[in-house]
Amino acid sequence: MFRTALRNVLAHKARLLMTVLAVTLGVAFVSGTLVFTDTLKKSLSGQSAKDYAGVAVSVTSYGQLMNENGEKEGEPGLSQATLDKVKALPGVASVSGRVSGFAGVGDENGKLIGAGWANQGANYTPVKDEKNPRYTFVQGAGPAKADEIALDKATAETGKYKVGDKVRVATNGPVKEYSLAGVFTTEDGGVTAGGSLVLFETKVAQELYLKPGYFQEMSVGAKDGTSAEKLLADIKPLVDSKGTTAQTGAALAEKQAKDIERGLGQLGNMLLVFAGISLFVGIFLIYNTFTMLVTQRTKELALLRAVGANRGQVMRSVLTEALVVGVVSAVVGLISGIGLAVGMRSVIGSLGAKLPGGGVVVAPTTIIAALVIGVLVTTVAALLPAWRTGRIAPVAAMGSAHLPASAKSLVVRNVIGSIISVIGIGLVLLGVSNGGNAGRMTIGAGAFFMLIGMIVLPLLSKPVIGAVRPLLQKVFGIPGKLASQNAVRNPRRTAVTAASLAIGLTLVTTLSVLGITVGKVVDRMTTEKLKADYKVSMAGDMGGYLDESVAETLAKTPGIKAVSPQTAGYFMVGDDFRSVSGVNPAGIGQLLNIETVSGSVDSLAKGEVLVAEKTAKSKKLDTGSTLQVKYEDGKQQTLKVGAVYKDMEGLLSPYVLDDKILSQHSEESAVSEVYVNVEGGGSKAAQQKVVDALGKNPAIKVATQQDMRNEMGGQINLMLNIMYGLLGMALIISVLGVVNTLAMSVFERTQEIGMLRAIGLDRGRVKNMIRLEAVAISLFGAVLGVAIGVFLAWAVGSTLAKAMPNYELILPWDRIGVFLLLAAVVGVLAAMWPARSAARLNMLTAIKTE
């Protein structure tokens, strides 16, 4: 029986190749994800270990902490006096302090070099022999004067800078020019991630990022024979335990390795979701393939039963075929996954991230996972066909070569499918009524049951395909009529075939409808609420705050008529911390459309506070109410509510104050953006005027209203692009599934096709009949997927509507049309080989086929 199973595997190479491909896609995603994350984890962990190779003990300060009264206490960092005490300890070979923050370098055109969020500045401190083991200088030396800097090699090469050149460097204030003293290489994680590193003289860095005489970190080197643990025990009493953390360099490297593992886990989980969906969709293709192979061999299997093989042997022979296919798929998928991991690494490198070197890591767990998944998925999918094989009676050897599904089995399947679908719909509606995150989780569970139910339910194919039958008959004549009838001849197989496309389109349609709807809400919010011509903020993805001088500079610039900073702050209301927006009372009314429920925005100029409507209701506040608050510096004040305004989430905090009042109680500026209006409205010339006023600062971005819309919708578009990638994967598997189904259909109707040819249906019409059948099956899956997707989008949107003002579901008919068109293309492509095979059948041979 084992030899028989092997022969059967080799006897149907083309169809089994499609099955192998379906499983390979899923296994490749799983193994590729595991190989990629393991490789990246090892290389980044190795880099972290190198970075702390000479560090016996590391001390990190978290600055001043807030006490129970909301007051800051302690020192802002590690003082020079603390470093001197540590240096005097026996066993200490070296001590160096580090202070760091954002620093952006512009190229010759003033454009920011690097990834933005990873652009860092730090102090340069010689440790031993006027060198620092963290940096290896390939040109010049470290900065020794206040007007000198050093750059990492990649940034210097990108900007075409050489030692002695003047380099424009931006922090969160005005741009300054420095002389380039040296160029170095480093294992710093920010540089590896595609950022840049600027080294300043220590006093300059302290003034920029902390306070003169203080550091954020301290690295301690040990003398020969002194253990890191002994040194750590001696250092701990010398540093403030509340605001600092002291640990060995080895422990810190290990901690960073775990942080890297957690960070990569999120990326890995996202990629594994793709793999899971691919495998889930592939199960239906495998099921169809083995059903087809078993049906084609009905006579052969029945003869085996007739000559003595029992049911178990016949069933095991089919499962053995599945096992062989699973092992082959797993091996090919693992090899493909390794290639995929290498490709992903190359793609990330081409995007600017300089990943550390190192070989590809293929862990034993990855190999085991690939084998288990490949074999398990294939075997599970083949179980039902194998079970049916065991039920074939020996007398079937004298009958037809295929046994149609009984009416009873279809009734049972329809009942089960209906029950599962109703459960799914019920859960979705329950989630809508519950709302919130819990409601969305319930909707997710309902979506799963709905998809399973629709796949199990073969009854749906008849009304859906029947609806297009008149059109097919009218446009294509007899081939169209025959195609629509053939598509529902085996409704169970049609439902399973359409499943892969339905699952992919359900997910894509749901995300598309939600994404476009939320995007329109964001767009309306930008159009209706934002009157500013430009928003000035830090460039790239770096975040951070602007210097107070930015708003002051723009306010003095000719041609600019209104300026308001958006300062982020907080105060305590009772025992709760509440976020506050600080704005310019004189200009905010011209820059943001703040709709008041009661009171006036002008009350800001009187020192009064504006409160968002939802917050006012929850706190039972109204215009004229008083509010007792405590600021960051611990000072208390009674504020009068000057107005209640309609919520502007994403633009304003629940509380709004005069920026001058807020800044009086904060030691550091926290200006997240500055809104600007220019005379004559926005234009390229006006935008350039703002850029020039800020000294062509590479670290500052001047965004138009359209830029702001794009910025707010960026994450939505990213998610949609990911889902469209998922659709592409589903389409590939769908093509394979439809090919299998059509090949099966042609096989079952060999005699019928011969008869049609004999009575006058030429080869061209036979091809059209098969093509239209494929299109009908594909469109059935597409319609099912789009319908479920729209329903789920409505359900999820209902849970979001309360949190998003002006939410209104929008159906993107153009994209839905593209999805249906793609489904039709899938049908045409899938039909190429079966249609050609059907058209080439010899009519006399076909008529004689049993």
mmCIF file of N, CA, C and O in Angstrom, residues 277 280-281 284 413 417 420-425 428 443-457 460 495-496 498-508 510 781 784-789 791-792:
data_model
loop_
_atom_site.group_PDB
_atom_site.id
_atom_site.type_symbol
_atom_site.label_atom_id
_atom_site.label_comp_id
_atom_site.label_asym_id
_atom_site.label_seq_id
_atom_site.Cartn_x
_atom_site.Cartn_y
_atom_site.Cartn_z
ATOM 1 N N ILE A 277 -2.945 33.017 7.748
ATOM 2 C CA ILE A 277 -4.033 33.178 6.778
ATOM 3 C C ILE A 277 -3.733 32.383 5.516
ATOM 4 O O ILE A 277 -4.607 31.735 4.935
ATOM 5 N N PHE A 280 -4.362 28.784 6.302
ATOM 6 C CA PHE A 280 -5.804 28.553 6.449
ATOM 7 C C PHE A 280 -6.479 28.464 5.085
ATOM 8 O O PHE A 280 -7.308 27.587 4.830
ATOM 9 N N VAL A 281 -6.098 29.395 4.182
ATOM 10 C CA VAL A 281 -6.661 29.380 2.832
ATOM 11 C C VAL A 281 -6.178 28.153 2.072
ATOM 12 O O VAL A 281 -6.929 27.521 1.317
ATOM 13 N N PHE A 284 -8.107 24.667 2.137
ATOM 14 C CA PHE A 284 -9.221 24.399 1.218
ATOM 15 C C PHE A 284 -8.721 23.889 -0.130
ATOM 16 O O PHE A 284 -9.344 23.030 -0.749
ATOM 17 N N ARG A 413 -24.874 19.431 5.323
ATOM 18 C CA ARG A 413 -23.874 20.512 5.215
ATOM 19 C C ARG A 413 -24.535 21.877 5.257
ATOM 20 O O ARG A 413 -24.032 22.809 5.903
ATOM 21 N N GLY A 417 -23.823 24.613 8.098
ATOM 22 C CA GLY A 417 -23.326 25.923 7.649
ATOM 23 C C GLY A 417 -24.230 27.052 8.084
ATOM 24 O O GLY A 417 -23.764 28.129 8.492
ATOM 25 N N ILE A 420 -23.768 27.713 11.912
ATOM 26 C CA ILE A 420 -22.508 28.417 12.187
ATOM 27 C C ILE A 420 -22.601 29.875 11.743
ATOM 28 O O ILE A 420 -22.143 30.793 12.440
ATOM 29 N N SER A 421 -23.206 30.122 10.569
ATOM 30 C CA SER A 421 -23.347 31.488 10.058
ATOM 31 C C SER A 421 -24.207 32.346 10.971
ATOM 32 O O SER A 421 -23.891 33.508 11.246
ATOM 33 N N VAL A 422 -25.314 31.768 11.448
ATOM 34 C CA VAL A 422 -26.215 32.505 12.349
ATOM 35 C C VAL A 422 -25.495 32.849 13.652
ATOM 36 O O VAL A 422 -25.642 33.963 14.185
ATOM 37 N N ILE A 423 -24.693 31.910 14.160
ATOM 38 C CA ILE A 423 -23.911 32.178 15.379
ATOM 39 C C ILE A 423 -22.958 33.352 15.132
ATOM 40 O O ILE A 423 -22.832 34.265 15.957
ATOM 41 N N GLY A 424 -22.297 33.323 13.968
ATOM 42 C CA GLY A 424 -21.363 34.399 13.631
ATOM 43 C C GLY A 424 -22.050 35.745 13.529
ATOM 44 O O GLY A 424 -21.575 36.749 14.083
ATOM 45 N N ILE A 425 -23.172 35.792 12.825
ATOM 46 C CA ILE A 425 -23.919 37.054 12.675
ATOM 47 C C ILE A 425 -24.401 37.547 14.039
ATOM 48 O O ILE A 425 -24.343 38.745 14.346
ATOM 49 N N VAL A 428 -21.531 39.142 15.908
ATOM 50 C CA VAL A 428 -21.217 40.465 15.345
ATOM 51 C C VAL A 428 -22.202 41.512 15.855
ATOM 52 O O VAL A 428 -21.811 42.604 16.293
ATOM 53 N N ILE A 443 -16.872 41.049 17.781
ATOM 54 C CA ILE A 443 -17.069 41.107 16.323
ATOM 55 C C ILE A 443 -16.037 40.243 15.609
ATOM 56 O O ILE A 443 -16.358 39.546 14.634
ATOM 57 N N GLY A 444 -14.784 40.258 16.105
ATOM 58 C CA GLY A 444 -13.739 39.421 15.512
ATOM 59 C C GLY A 444 -14.089 37.944 15.595
ATOM 60 O O GLY A 444 -13.909 37.195 14.622
ATOM 61 N N ALA A 445 -14.613 37.517 16.757
ATOM 62 C CA ALA A 445 -15.031 36.117 16.911
ATOM 63 C C ALA A 445 -16.188 35.800 15.971
ATOM 64 O O ALA A 445 -16.230 34.731 15.345
ATOM 65 N N GLY A 446 -17.136 36.735 15.860
ATOM 66 C CA GLY A 446 -18.266 36.544 14.954
ATOM 67 C C GLY A 446 -17.823 36.445 13.507
ATOM 68 O O GLY A 446 -18.361 35.642 12.733
ATOM 69 N N ALA A 447 -16.820 37.250 13.134
ATOM 70 C CA ALA A 447 -16.304 37.215 11.765
ATOM 71 C C ALA A 447 -15.742 35.843 11.427
ATOM 72 O O ALA A 447 -15.943 35.314 10.324
ATOM 73 N N PHE A 448 -15.025 35.249 12.399
ATOM 74 C CA PHE A 448 -14.453 33.917 12.176
ATOM 75 C C PHE A 448 -15.556 32.893 11.911
ATOM 76 O O PHE A 448 -15.480 32.117 10.949
ATOM 77 N N PHE A 449 -16.590 32.899 12.737
ATOM 78 C CA PHE A 449 -17.703 31.954 12.558
ATOM 79 C C PHE A 449 -18.431 32.214 11.239
ATOM 80 O O PHE A 449 -18.871 31.267 10.569
ATOM 81 N N MET A 450 -18.588 33.475 10.872
ATOM 82 C CA MET A 450 -19.261 33.793 9.609
ATOM 83 C C MET A 450 -18.504 33.219 8.420
ATOM 84 O O MET A 450 -19.098 32.633 7.510
ATOM 85 N N LEU A 451 -17.177 33.389 8.419
ATOM 86 C CA LEU A 451 -16.371 32.877 7.311
ATOM 87 C C LEU A 451 -16.459 31.363 7.223
ATOM 88 O O LEU A 451 -16.629 30.802 6.133
ATOM 89 N N ILE A 452 -16.347 30.697 8.370
ATOM 90 C CA ILE A 452 -16.448 29.231 8.378
ATOM 91 C C ILE A 452 -17.832 28.810 7.879
ATOM 92 O O ILE A 452 -17.972 27.894 7.062
ATOM 93 N N GLY A 453 -18.864 29.489 8.367
ATOM 94 C CA GLY A 453 -20.232 29.137 7.981
ATOM 95 C C GLY A 453 -20.479 29.322 6.504
ATOM 96 O O GLY A 453 -21.091 28.469 5.842
ATOM 97 N N MET A 454 -20.002 30.435 5.950
ATOM 98 C CA MET A 454 -20.222 30.701 4.526
ATOM 99 C C MET A 454 -19.480 29.693 3.646
ATOM 100 O O MET A 454 -19.922 29.350 2.556
ATOM 101 N N ILE A 455 -18.311 29.224 4.157
ATOM 102 C CA ILE A 455 -17.539 28.239 3.396
ATOM 103 C C ILE A 455 -18.233 26.876 3.429
ATOM 104 O O ILE A 455 -18.299 26.160 2.430
ATOM 105 N N VAL A 456 -18.754 26.530 4.615
ATOM 106 C CA VAL A 456 -19.422 25.236 4.779
ATOM 107 C C VAL A 456 -20.739 25.207 4.023
ATOM 108 O O VAL A 456 -21.191 24.161 3.556
ATOM 109 N N LEU A 457 -21.355 26.379 3.841
ATOM 110 C CA LEU A 457 -22.713 26.470 3.302
ATOM 111 C C LEU A 457 -22.705 26.458 1.769
ATOM 112 O O LEU A 457 -22.499 27.483 1.132
ATOM 113 N N LEU A 460 -25.380 28.718 -0.873
ATOM 114 C CA LEU A 460 -25.256 30.103 -1.333
ATOM 115 C C LEU A 460 -24.845 30.207 -2.803
ATOM 116 O O LEU A 460 -25.156 31.199 -3.461
ATOM 117 N N ALA A 495 -18.208 25.973 -3.232
ATOM 118 C CA ALA A 495 -18.090 26.771 -1.997
ATOM 119 C C ALA A 495 -16.669 26.716 -1.456
ATOM 120 O O ALA A 495 -16.104 27.748 -1.063
ATOM 121 N N VAL A 496 -16.053 25.532 -1.440
ATOM 122 C CA VAL A 496 -14.702 25.396 -0.920
ATOM 123 C C VAL A 496 -13.700 26.101 -1.830
ATOM 124 O O VAL A 496 -12.750 26.741 -1.364
ATOM 125 N N ALA A 498 -14.225 28.709 -3.754
ATOM 126 C CA ALA A 498 -14.367 30.161 -3.626
ATOM 127 C C ALA A 498 -13.885 30.677 -2.272
ATOM 128 O O ALA A 498 -13.726 31.891 -2.094
ATOM 129 N N ALA A 499 -13.627 29.758 -1.325
ATOM 130 C CA ALA A 499 -13.302 30.167 0.047
ATOM 131 C C ALA A 499 -12.035 31.011 0.126
ATOM 132 O O ALA A 499 -11.984 32.005 0.842
ATOM 133 N N SER A 500 -10.978 30.595 -0.603
ATOM 134 C CA SER A 500 -9.712 31.312 -0.497
ATOM 135 C C SER A 500 -9.862 32.771 -0.897
ATOM 136 O O SER A 500 -9.365 33.683 -0.226
ATOM 137 N N LEU A 501 -10.563 32.998 -2.001
ATOM 138 C CA LEU A 501 -10.775 34.372 -2.458
ATOM 139 C C LEU A 501 -11.701 35.121 -1.509
ATOM 140 O O LEU A 501 -11.497 36.305 -1.213
ATOM 141 N N ALA A 502 -12.707 34.427 -0.994
ATOM 142 C CA ALA A 502 -13.663 35.075 -0.080
ATOM 143 C C ALA A 502 -12.972 35.532 1.202
ATOM 144 O O ALA A 502 -13.225 36.645 1.689
ATOM 145 N N ILE A 503 -12.078 34.715 1.741
ATOM 146 C CA ILE A 503 -11.380 35.084 2.976
ATOM 147 C C ILE A 503 -10.505 36.310 2.742
ATOM 148 O O ILE A 503 -10.529 37.277 3.514
ATOM 149 N N GLY A 504 -9.711 36.272 1.667
ATOM 150 C CA GLY A 504 -8.838 37.410 1.371
ATOM 151 C C GLY A 504 -9.620 38.692 1.152
ATOM 152 O O GLY A 504 -9.279 39.752 1.695
ATOM 153 N N LEU A 505 -10.698 38.611 0.367
ATOM 154 C CA LEU A 505 -11.478 39.816 0.071
ATOM 155 C C LEU A 505 -12.278 40.300 1.272
ATOM 156 O O LEU A 505 -12.550 41.494 1.388
ATOM 157 N N THR A 506 -12.663 39.400 2.165
ATOM 158 C CA THR A 506 -13.344 39.834 3.388
ATOM 159 C C THR A 506 -12.429 40.750 4.199
ATOM 160 O O THR A 506 -12.830 41.846 4.625
ATOM 161 N N LEU A 507 -11.196 40.304 4.410
ATOM 162 C CA LEU A 507 -10.252 41.108 5.185
ATOM 163 C C LEU A 507 -9.931 42.422 4.490
ATOM 164 O O LEU A 507 -9.924 43.496 5.105
ATOM 165 N N VAL A 508 -9.660 42.348 3.189
ATOM 166 C CA VAL A 508 -9.277 43.554 2.455
ATOM 167 C C VAL A 508 -10.443 44.537 2.370
ATOM 168 O O VAL A 508 -10.263 45.754 2.538
ATOM 169 N N THR A 510 -13.026 44.838 4.433
ATOM 170 C CA THR A 510 -13.254 45.412 5.767
ATOM 171 C C THR A 510 -12.283 46.548 6.036
ATOM 172 O O THR A 510 -12.672 47.656 6.443
ATOM 173 N N GLY A 781 -16.999 33.859 -5.080
ATOM 174 C CA GLY A 781 -16.136 34.085 -3.913
ATOM 175 C C GLY A 781 -15.940 35.559 -3.636
ATOM 176 O O GLY A 781 -15.943 35.993 -2.479
ATOM 177 N N LEU A 784 -19.154 37.128 -2.180
ATOM 178 C CA LEU A 784 -19.288 36.675 -0.798
ATOM 179 C C LEU A 784 -18.336 37.444 0.115
ATOM 180 O O LEU A 784 -18.723 37.944 1.181
ATOM 181 N N GLY A 785 -17.065 37.564 -0.310
ATOM 182 C CA GLY A 785 -16.065 38.260 0.489
ATOM 183 C C GLY A 785 -16.381 39.728 0.662
ATOM 184 O O GLY A 785 -16.256 40.283 1.762
ATOM 185 N N VAL A 786 -16.790 40.383 -0.425
ATOM 186 C CA VAL A 786 -17.118 41.818 -0.359
ATOM 187 C C VAL A 786 -18.327 42.048 0.548
ATOM 188 O O VAL A 786 -18.335 42.974 1.371
ATOM 189 N N ALA A 787 -19.352 41.198 0.419
ATOM 190 C CA ALA A 787 -20.560 41.359 1.238
ATOM 191 C C ALA A 787 -20.251 41.213 2.729
ATOM 192 O O ALA A 787 -20.671 42.040 3.549
ATOM 193 N N ILE A 788 -19.491 40.167 3.075
ATOM 194 C CA ILE A 788 -19.129 39.967 4.489
ATOM 195 C C ILE A 788 -18.236 41.111 4.963
ATOM 196 O O ILE A 788 -18.372 41.613 6.080
ATOM 197 N N GLY A 789 -17.314 41.537 4.087
ATOM 198 C CA GLY A 789 -16.402 42.621 4.442
ATOM 199 C C GLY A 789 -17.126 43.921 4.738
ATOM 200 O O GLY A 789 -16.808 44.616 5.716
ATOM 201 N N PHE A 791 -20.253 44.210 5.696
ATOM 202 C CA PHE A 791 -21.013 44.006 6.934
ATOM 203 C C PHE A 791 -20.110 44.163 8.160
ATOM 204 O O PHE A 791 -20.471 44.834 9.143
ATOM 205 N N LEU A 792 -18.928 43.582 8.106
ATOM 206 C CA LEU A 792 -18.003 43.683 9.240
ATOM 207 C C LEU A 792 -17.484 45.111 9.407
ATOM 208 O O LEU A 792 -17.291 45.590 10.534
#
